[in-house]
Coordinates of N, CA and C in Angstrom, one line a residue:
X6 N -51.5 16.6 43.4 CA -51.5 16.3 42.0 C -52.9 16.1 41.4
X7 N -53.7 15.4 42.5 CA -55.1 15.5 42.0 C -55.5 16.5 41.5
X8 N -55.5 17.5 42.5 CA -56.1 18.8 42.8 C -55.4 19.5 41.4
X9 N -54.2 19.4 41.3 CA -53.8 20.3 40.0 C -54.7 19.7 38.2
X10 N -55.1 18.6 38.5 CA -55.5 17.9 37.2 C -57.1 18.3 37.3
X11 N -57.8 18.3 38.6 CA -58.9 19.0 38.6 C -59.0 20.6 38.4
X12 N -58.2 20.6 38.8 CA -58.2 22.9 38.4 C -57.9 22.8 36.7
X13 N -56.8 21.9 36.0 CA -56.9 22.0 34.8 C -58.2 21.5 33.9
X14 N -58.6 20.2 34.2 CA -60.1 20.4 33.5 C -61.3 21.3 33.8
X15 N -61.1 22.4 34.4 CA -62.0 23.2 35.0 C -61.7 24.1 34.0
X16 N -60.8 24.3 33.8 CA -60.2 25.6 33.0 C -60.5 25.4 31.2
X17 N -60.4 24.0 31.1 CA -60.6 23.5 30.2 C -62.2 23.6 29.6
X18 N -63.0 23.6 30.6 CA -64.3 23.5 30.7 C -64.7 24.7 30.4
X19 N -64.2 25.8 31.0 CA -64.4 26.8 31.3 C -64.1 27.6 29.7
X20 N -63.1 27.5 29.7 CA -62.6 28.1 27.9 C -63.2 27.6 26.7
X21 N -63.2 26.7 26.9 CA -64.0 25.6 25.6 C -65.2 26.5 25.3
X22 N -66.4 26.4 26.0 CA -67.8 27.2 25.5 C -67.3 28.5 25.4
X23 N -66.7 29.2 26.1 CA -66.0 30.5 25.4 C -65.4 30.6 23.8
X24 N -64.7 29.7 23.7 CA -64.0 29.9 21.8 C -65.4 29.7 21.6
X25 N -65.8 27.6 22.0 CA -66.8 28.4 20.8 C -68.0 29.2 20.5
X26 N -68.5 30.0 21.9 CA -69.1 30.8 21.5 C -68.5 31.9 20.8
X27 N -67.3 32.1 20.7 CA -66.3 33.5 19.6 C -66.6 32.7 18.4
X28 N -66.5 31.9 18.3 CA -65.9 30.9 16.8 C -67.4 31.1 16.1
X29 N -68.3 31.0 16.6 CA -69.7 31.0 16.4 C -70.4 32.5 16.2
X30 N -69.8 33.5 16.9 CA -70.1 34.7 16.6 C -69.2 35.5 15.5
X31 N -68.2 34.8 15.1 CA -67.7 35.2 14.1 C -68.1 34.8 12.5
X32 N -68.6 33.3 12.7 CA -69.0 32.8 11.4 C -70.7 33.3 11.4
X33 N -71.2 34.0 12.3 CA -72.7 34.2 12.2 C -72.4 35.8 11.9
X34 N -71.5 36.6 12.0 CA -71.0 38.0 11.6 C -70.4 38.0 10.0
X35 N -69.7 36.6 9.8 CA -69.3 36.5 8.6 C -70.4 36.6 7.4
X36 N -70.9 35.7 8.0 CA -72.8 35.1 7.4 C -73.6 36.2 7.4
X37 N -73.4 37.0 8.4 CA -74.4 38.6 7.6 C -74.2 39.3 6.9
X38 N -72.7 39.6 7.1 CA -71.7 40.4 5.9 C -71.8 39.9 4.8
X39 N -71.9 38.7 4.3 CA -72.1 37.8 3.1 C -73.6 38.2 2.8
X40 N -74.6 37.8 3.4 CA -76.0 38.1 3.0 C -76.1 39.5 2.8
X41 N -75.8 40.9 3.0 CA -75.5 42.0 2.7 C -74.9 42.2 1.5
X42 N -73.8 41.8 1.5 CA -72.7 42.1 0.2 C -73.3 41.3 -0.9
X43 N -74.1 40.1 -0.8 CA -74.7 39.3 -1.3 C -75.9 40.5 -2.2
X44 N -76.9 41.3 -1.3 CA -78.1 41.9 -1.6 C -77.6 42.7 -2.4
X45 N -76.6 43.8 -1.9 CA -76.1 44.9 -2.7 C -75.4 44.6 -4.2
X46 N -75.3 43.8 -4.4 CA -74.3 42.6 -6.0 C -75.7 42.7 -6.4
X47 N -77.0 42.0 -5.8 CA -78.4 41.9 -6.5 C -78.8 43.1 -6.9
X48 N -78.8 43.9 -5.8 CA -79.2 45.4 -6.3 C -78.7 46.3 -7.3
X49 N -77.2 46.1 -7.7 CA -76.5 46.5 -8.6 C -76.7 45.9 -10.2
X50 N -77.0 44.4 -9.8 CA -77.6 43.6 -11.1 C -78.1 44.2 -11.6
X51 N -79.8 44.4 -10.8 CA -80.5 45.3 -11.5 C -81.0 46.4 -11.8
X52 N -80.1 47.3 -11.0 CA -80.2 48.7 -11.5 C -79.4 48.7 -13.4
X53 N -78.4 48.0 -13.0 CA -77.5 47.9 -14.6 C -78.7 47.3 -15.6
X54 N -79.7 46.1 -15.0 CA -80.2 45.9 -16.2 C -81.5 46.8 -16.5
X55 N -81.8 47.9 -16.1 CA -82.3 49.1 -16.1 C -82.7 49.6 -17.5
X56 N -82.4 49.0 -18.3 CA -82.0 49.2 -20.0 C -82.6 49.3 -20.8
X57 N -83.1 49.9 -21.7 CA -83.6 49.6 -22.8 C -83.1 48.4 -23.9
X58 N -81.7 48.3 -23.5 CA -81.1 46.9 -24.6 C -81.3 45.9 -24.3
X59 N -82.0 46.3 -22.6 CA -81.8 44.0 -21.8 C -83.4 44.3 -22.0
X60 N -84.0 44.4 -22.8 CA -85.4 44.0 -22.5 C -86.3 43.0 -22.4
X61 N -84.9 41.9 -22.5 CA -85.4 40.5 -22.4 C -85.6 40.4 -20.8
X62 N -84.8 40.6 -20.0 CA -85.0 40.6 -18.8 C -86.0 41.6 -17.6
X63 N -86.2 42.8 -18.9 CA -86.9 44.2 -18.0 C -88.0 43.8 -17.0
X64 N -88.7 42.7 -17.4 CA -90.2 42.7 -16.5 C -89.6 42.0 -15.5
X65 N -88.7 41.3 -15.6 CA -87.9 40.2 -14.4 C -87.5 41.8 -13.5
X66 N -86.7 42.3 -14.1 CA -86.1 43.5 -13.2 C -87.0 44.4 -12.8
X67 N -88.0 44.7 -13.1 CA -89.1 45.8 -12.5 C -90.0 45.1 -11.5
X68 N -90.0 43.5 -11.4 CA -91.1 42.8 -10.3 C -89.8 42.7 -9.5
X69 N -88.5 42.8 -9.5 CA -86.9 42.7 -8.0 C -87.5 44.5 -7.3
X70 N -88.0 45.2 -8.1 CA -88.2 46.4 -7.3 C -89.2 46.5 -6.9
X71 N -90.8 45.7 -7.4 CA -91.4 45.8 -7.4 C -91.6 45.5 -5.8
X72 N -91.3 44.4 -5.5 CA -90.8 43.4 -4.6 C -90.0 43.9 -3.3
X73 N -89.2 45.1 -3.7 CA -88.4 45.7 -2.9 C -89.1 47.1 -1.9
X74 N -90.4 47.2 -3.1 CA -91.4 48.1 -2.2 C -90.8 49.5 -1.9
X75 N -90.7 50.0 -0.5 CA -90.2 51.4 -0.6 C -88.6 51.7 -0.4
X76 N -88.1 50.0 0.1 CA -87.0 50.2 -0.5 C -85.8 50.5 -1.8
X77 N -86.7 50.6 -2.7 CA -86.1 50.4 -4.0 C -86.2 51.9 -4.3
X78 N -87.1 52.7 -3.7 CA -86.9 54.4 -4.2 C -85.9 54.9 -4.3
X79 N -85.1 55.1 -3.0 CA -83.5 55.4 -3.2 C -82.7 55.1 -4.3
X80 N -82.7 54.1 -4.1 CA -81.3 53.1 -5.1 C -81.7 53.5 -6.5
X81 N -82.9 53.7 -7.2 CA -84.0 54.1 -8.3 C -83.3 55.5 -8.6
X82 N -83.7 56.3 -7.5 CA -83.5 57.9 -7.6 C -82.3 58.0 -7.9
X83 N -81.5 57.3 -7.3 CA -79.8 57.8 -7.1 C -79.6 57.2 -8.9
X84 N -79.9 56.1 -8.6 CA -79.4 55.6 -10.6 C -80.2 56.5 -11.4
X85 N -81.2 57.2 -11.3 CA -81.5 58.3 -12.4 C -81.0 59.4 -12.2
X86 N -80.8 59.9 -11.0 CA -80.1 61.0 -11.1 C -78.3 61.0 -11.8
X87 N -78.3 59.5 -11.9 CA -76.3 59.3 -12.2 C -76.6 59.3 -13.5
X88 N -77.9 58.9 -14.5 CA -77.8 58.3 -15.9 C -79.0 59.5 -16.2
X89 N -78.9 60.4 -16.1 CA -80.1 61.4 -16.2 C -79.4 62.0 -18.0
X90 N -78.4 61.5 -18.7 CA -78.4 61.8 -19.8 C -78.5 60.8 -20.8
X91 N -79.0 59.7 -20.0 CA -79.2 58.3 -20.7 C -80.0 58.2 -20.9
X92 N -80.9 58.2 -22.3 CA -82.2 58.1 -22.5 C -82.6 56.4 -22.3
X93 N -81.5 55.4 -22.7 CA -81.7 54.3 -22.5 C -82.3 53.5 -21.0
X94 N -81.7 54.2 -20.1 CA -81.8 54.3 -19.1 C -82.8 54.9 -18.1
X95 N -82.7 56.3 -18.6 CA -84.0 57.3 -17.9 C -85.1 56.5 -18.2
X96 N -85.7 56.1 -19.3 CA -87.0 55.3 -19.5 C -87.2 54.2 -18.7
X97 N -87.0 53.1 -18.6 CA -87.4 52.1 -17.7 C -87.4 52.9 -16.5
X98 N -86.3 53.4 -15.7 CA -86.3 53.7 -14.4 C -87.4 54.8 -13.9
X99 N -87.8 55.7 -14.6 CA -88.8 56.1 -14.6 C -90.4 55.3 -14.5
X100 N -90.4 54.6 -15.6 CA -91.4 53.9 -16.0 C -91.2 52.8 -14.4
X101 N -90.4 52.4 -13.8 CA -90.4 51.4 -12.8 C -90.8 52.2 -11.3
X102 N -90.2 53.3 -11.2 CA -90.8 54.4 -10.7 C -92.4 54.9 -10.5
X103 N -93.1 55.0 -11.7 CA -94.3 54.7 -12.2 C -94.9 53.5 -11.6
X104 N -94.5 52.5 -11.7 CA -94.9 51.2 -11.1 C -95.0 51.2 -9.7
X105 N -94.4 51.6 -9.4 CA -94.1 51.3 -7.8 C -95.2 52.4 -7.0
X106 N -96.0 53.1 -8.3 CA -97.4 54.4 -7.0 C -96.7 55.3 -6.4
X107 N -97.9 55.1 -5.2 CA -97.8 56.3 -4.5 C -96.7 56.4 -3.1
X108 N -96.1 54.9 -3.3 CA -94.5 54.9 -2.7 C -94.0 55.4 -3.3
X109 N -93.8 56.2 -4.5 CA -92.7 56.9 -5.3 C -92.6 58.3 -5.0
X110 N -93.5 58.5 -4.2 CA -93.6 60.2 -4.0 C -92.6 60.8 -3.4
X111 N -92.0 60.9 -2.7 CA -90.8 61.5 -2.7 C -89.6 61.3 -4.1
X112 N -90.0 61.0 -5.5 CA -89.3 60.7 -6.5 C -90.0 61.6 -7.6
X113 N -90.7 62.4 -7.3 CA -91.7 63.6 -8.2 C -90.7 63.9 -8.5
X114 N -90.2 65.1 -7.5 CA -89.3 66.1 -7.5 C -88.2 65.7 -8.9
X115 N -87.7 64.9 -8.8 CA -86.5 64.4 -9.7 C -86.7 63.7 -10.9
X116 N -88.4 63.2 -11.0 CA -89.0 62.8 -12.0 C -89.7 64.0 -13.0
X117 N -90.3 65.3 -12.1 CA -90.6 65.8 -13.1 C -89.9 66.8 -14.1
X118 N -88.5 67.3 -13.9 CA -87.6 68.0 -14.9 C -87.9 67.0 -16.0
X119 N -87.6 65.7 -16.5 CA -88.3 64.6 -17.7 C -89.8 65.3 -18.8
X120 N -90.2 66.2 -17.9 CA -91.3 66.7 -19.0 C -90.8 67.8 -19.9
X121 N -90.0 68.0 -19.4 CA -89.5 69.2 -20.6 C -88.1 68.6 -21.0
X122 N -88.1 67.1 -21.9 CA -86.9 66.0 -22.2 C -87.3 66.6 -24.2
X123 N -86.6 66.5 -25.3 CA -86.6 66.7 -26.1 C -86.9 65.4 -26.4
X124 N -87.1 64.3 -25.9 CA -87.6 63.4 -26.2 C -88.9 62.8 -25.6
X125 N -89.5 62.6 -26.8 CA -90.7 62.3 -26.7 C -91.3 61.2 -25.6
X126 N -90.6 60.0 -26.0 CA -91.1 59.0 -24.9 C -90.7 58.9 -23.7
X127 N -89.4 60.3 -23.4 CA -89.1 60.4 -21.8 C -90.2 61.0 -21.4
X128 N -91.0 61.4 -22.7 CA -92.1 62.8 -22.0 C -93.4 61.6 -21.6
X129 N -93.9 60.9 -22.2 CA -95.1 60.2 -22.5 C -94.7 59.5 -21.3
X130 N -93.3 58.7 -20.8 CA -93.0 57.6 -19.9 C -93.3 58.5 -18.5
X131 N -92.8 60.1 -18.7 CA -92.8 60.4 -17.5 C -94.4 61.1 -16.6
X132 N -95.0 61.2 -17.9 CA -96.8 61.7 -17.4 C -97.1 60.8 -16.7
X133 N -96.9 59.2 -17.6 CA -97.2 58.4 -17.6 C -97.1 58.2 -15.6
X134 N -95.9 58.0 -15.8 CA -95.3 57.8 -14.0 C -95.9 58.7 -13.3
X135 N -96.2 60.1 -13.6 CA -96.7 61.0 -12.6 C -98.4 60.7 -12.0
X136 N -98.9 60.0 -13.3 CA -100.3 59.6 -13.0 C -100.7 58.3 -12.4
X137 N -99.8 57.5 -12.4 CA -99.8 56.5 -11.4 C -99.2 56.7 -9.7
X138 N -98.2 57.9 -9.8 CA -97.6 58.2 -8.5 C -99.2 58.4 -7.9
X139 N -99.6 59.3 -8.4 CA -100.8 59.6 -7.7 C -100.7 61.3 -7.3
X140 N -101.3 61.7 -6.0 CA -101.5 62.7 -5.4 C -100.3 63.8 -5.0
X141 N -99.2 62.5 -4.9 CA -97.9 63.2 -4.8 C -97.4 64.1 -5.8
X142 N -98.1 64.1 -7.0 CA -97.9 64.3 -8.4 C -98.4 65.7 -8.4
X143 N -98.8 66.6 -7.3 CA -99.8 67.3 -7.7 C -99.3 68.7 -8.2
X144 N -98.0 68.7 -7.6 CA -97.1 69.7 -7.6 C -96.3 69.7 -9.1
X145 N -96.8 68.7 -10.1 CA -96.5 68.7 -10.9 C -97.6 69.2 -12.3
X146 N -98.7 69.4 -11.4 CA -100.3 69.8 -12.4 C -99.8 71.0 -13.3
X147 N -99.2 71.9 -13.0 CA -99.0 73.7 -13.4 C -98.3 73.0 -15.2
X148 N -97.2 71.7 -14.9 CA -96.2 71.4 -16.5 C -97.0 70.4 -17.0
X149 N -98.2 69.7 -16.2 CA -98.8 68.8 -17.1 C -100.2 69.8 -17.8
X150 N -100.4 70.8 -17.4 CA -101.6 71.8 -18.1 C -101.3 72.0 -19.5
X151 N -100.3 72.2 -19.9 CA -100.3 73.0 -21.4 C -99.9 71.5 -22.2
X152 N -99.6 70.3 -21.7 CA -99.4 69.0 -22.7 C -101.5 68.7 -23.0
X153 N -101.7 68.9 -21.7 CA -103.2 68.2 -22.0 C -104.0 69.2 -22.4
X154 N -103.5 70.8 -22.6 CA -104.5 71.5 -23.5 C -104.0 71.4 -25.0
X155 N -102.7 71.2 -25.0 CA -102.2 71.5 -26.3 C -102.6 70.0 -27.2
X156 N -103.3 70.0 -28.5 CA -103.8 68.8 -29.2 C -103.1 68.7 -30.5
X157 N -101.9 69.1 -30.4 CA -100.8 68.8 -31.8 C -100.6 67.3 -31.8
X158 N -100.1 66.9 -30.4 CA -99.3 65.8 -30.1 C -100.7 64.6 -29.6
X159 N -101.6 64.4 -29.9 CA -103.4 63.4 -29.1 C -102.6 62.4 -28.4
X160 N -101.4 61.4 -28.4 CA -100.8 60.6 -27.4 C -100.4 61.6 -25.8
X161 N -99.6 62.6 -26.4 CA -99.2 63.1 -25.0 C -100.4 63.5 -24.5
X162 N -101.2 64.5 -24.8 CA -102.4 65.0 -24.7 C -103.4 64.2 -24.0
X163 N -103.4 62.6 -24.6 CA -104.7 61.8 -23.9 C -103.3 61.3 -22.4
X164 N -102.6 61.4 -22.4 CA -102.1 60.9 -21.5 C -101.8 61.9 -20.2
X165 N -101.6 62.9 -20.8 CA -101.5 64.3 -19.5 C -102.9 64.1 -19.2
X166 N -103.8 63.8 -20.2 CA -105.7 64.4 -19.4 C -105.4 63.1 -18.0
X167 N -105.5 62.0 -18.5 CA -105.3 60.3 -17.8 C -104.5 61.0 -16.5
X168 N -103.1 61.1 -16.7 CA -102.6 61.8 -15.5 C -103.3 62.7 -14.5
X169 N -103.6 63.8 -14.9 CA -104.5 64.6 -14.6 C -105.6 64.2 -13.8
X170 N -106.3 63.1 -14.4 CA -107.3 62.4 -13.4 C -107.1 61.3 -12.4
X171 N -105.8 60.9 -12.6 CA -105.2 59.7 -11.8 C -104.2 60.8 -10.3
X172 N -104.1 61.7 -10.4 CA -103.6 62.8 -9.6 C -104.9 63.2 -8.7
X173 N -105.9 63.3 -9.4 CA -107.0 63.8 -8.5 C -107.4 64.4 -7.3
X174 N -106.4 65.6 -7.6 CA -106.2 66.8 -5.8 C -107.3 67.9 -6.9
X175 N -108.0 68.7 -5.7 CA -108.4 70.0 -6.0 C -107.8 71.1 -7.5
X176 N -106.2 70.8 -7.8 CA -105.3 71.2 -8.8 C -105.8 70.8 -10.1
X177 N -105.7 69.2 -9.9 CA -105.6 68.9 -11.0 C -107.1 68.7 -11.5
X178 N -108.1 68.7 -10.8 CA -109.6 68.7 -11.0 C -110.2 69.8 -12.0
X179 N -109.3 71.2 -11.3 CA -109.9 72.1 -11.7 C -109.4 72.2 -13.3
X180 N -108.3 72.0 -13.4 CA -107.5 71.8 -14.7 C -108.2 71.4 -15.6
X181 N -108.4 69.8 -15.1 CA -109.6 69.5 -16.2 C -110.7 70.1 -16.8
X182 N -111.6 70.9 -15.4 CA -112.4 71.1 -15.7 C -112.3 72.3 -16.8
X183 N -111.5 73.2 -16.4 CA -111.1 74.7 -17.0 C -110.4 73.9 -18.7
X184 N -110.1 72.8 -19.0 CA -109.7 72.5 -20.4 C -110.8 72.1 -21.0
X185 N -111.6 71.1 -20.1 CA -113.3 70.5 -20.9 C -114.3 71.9 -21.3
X186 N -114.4 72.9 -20.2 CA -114.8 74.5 -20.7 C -114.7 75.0 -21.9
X187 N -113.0 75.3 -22.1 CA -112.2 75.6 -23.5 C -113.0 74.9 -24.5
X188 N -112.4 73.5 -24.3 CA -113.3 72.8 -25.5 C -114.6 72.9 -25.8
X189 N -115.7 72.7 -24.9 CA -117.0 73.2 -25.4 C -117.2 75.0 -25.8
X190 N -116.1 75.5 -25.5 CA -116.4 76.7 -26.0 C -115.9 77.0 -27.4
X191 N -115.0 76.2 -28.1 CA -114.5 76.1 -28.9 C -114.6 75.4 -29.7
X192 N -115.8 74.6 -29.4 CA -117.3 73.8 -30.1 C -118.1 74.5 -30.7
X193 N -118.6 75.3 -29.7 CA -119.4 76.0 -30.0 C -119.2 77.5 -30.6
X194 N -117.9 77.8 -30.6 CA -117.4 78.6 -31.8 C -117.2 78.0 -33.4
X195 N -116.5 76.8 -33.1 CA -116.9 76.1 -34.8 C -118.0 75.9 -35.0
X196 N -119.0 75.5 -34.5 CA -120.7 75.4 -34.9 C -121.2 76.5 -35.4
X197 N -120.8 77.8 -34.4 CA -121.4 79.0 -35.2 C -120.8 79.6 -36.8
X198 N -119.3 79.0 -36.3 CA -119.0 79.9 -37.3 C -119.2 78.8 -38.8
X199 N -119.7 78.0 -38.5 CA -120.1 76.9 -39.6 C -121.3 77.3 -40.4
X200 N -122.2 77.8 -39.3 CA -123.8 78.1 -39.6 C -123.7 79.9 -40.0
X201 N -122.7 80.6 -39.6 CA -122.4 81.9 -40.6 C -121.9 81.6 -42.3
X202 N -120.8 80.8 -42.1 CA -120.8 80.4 -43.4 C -121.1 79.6 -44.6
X203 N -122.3 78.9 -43.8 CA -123.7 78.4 -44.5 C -124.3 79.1 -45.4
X204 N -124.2 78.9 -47.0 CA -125.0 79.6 -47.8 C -126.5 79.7 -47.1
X205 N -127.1 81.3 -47.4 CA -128.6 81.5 -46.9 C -129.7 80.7 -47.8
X206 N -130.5 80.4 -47.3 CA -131.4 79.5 -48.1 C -132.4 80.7 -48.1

C-alpha cells in the first residue's frame, strides 16, 4: 500500500511541471498572437489615417512610420498602390515616403508614374519625395529634366532643380549643368538682342 501511494505521488510530481509547462506555453503563444494582432490594428490605424482630412493627426502618423524605419516601406507601397486614385491619399503617403530617404528606394519605381498626375501637388509632393529619396531617384532624372527646364510653372521648376541636386549621381549633375548652359545662353541672347534693338546713338 505504501509503495502504491509512493508511485502515485511520483506521477503526480511528474505531470504537474508538465501541464504547467503546456499551460505556460500556451498563454506565452497566446501573448504573441495578441502582440502581433495588436501591431497589425496599429499599422492599419495608420495607414487609414494617411489622409488629407485627419491632418490633425498627420505628423503623429508620419513619426509611427518614421519610427517603423524600413519596415514601413511595404505596408506604404502596398497602401499607395490600393489608393493610387486617391488624391487624398496619394499625397501624404508619398510625402511620408519622402520622409523616410534613402530607405524608400525600392518605392521610386511606384512613386515615379505621380509625375505625370494632372494634379499639381501630386506632382510638386512627388519631386519633392524623389529628392529626398536620394540616389535611388536617379532613374527617375530623364521625367524630372523637362519640369526643371520648363519655367511656366517657377514652384515645380525650383523644386525639380532642388531634386536634381539632392539626387546627385553623374545623371542628374549633368542635367543641371546642360540646363544652367541653356540659361546663360539664353542670357546672352536677350542681352544681344536688347543692344540690336537699342536705338543707334
Amino acid at each position: 500500500m505504501k509503495n502504491l501511494v509512493k508511485i502515485f505521488f511520483l506521477v503526480i510530481l511528474l505531470l504537474v511541471p508538465q501541464a504547467f509547462s503546456q499551460e505556460k506555453f500556451k498563454r506565452e503563444k497566446i501573448s504573441t498572437l495578441s502582440k502581433e494582432a495588436m501591431e497589425e490594428m496599429r499599422l492599419q490605424q495608420n495607414l487609414d489615417n494617411l489622409t488629407i482630412a485627419n491632418y490633425q493627426a498627420f505628423e503623429r502618423t508620419v513619426y509611427y512610420f518614421l519610427n517603423l524605419k524600413d519596415k514601413a516601406i511595404m505596408p506604404l507601397v502596398e497602401h499607395l498602390k490600393s489608393n493610387k486614385n486617391n488624391d487624398d491619399v496619394v499625397i501624404p503617403t508619398i510625402y511620408t515616403l519622402g520622409r523616410l530617404g534613402n530607405k524608400a528606394s525600392k518605392a521610386v519605381s511606384v512613386i515615379m508614374p505621380f509625375l505625370s498626375s494632372p494634379n499639381r501637388d501630386i506632382v510638386f509632393t512627388t519631386i519633392s519625395a524623389l529628392g529626398k529619396i536620394g540616389k535611388a531617384s536617379d532613374k527617375a532624372v530623364p521625367q524630372l529634366y523637362p519640369i526643371a527646364y520648363d519655367q511656366t510653372d517657377m514652384v515645380l521648376n525650383k523644386a525639380a532643380l532642388i531634386a536634381l541636386e539632392r539626387i546627385n549621381t553623374p545623371n542628374s549633375m549633368a542635367i543641371l549643368q546642360e540646363i544652367k548652359n541653356i540659361e546663360i545662353l539664353e542670357k546672352k541672347r536677350k542681352e544681344q538682342a536688347n543692344q540690336e534693338a537699342a536705338p543707334q546713338q
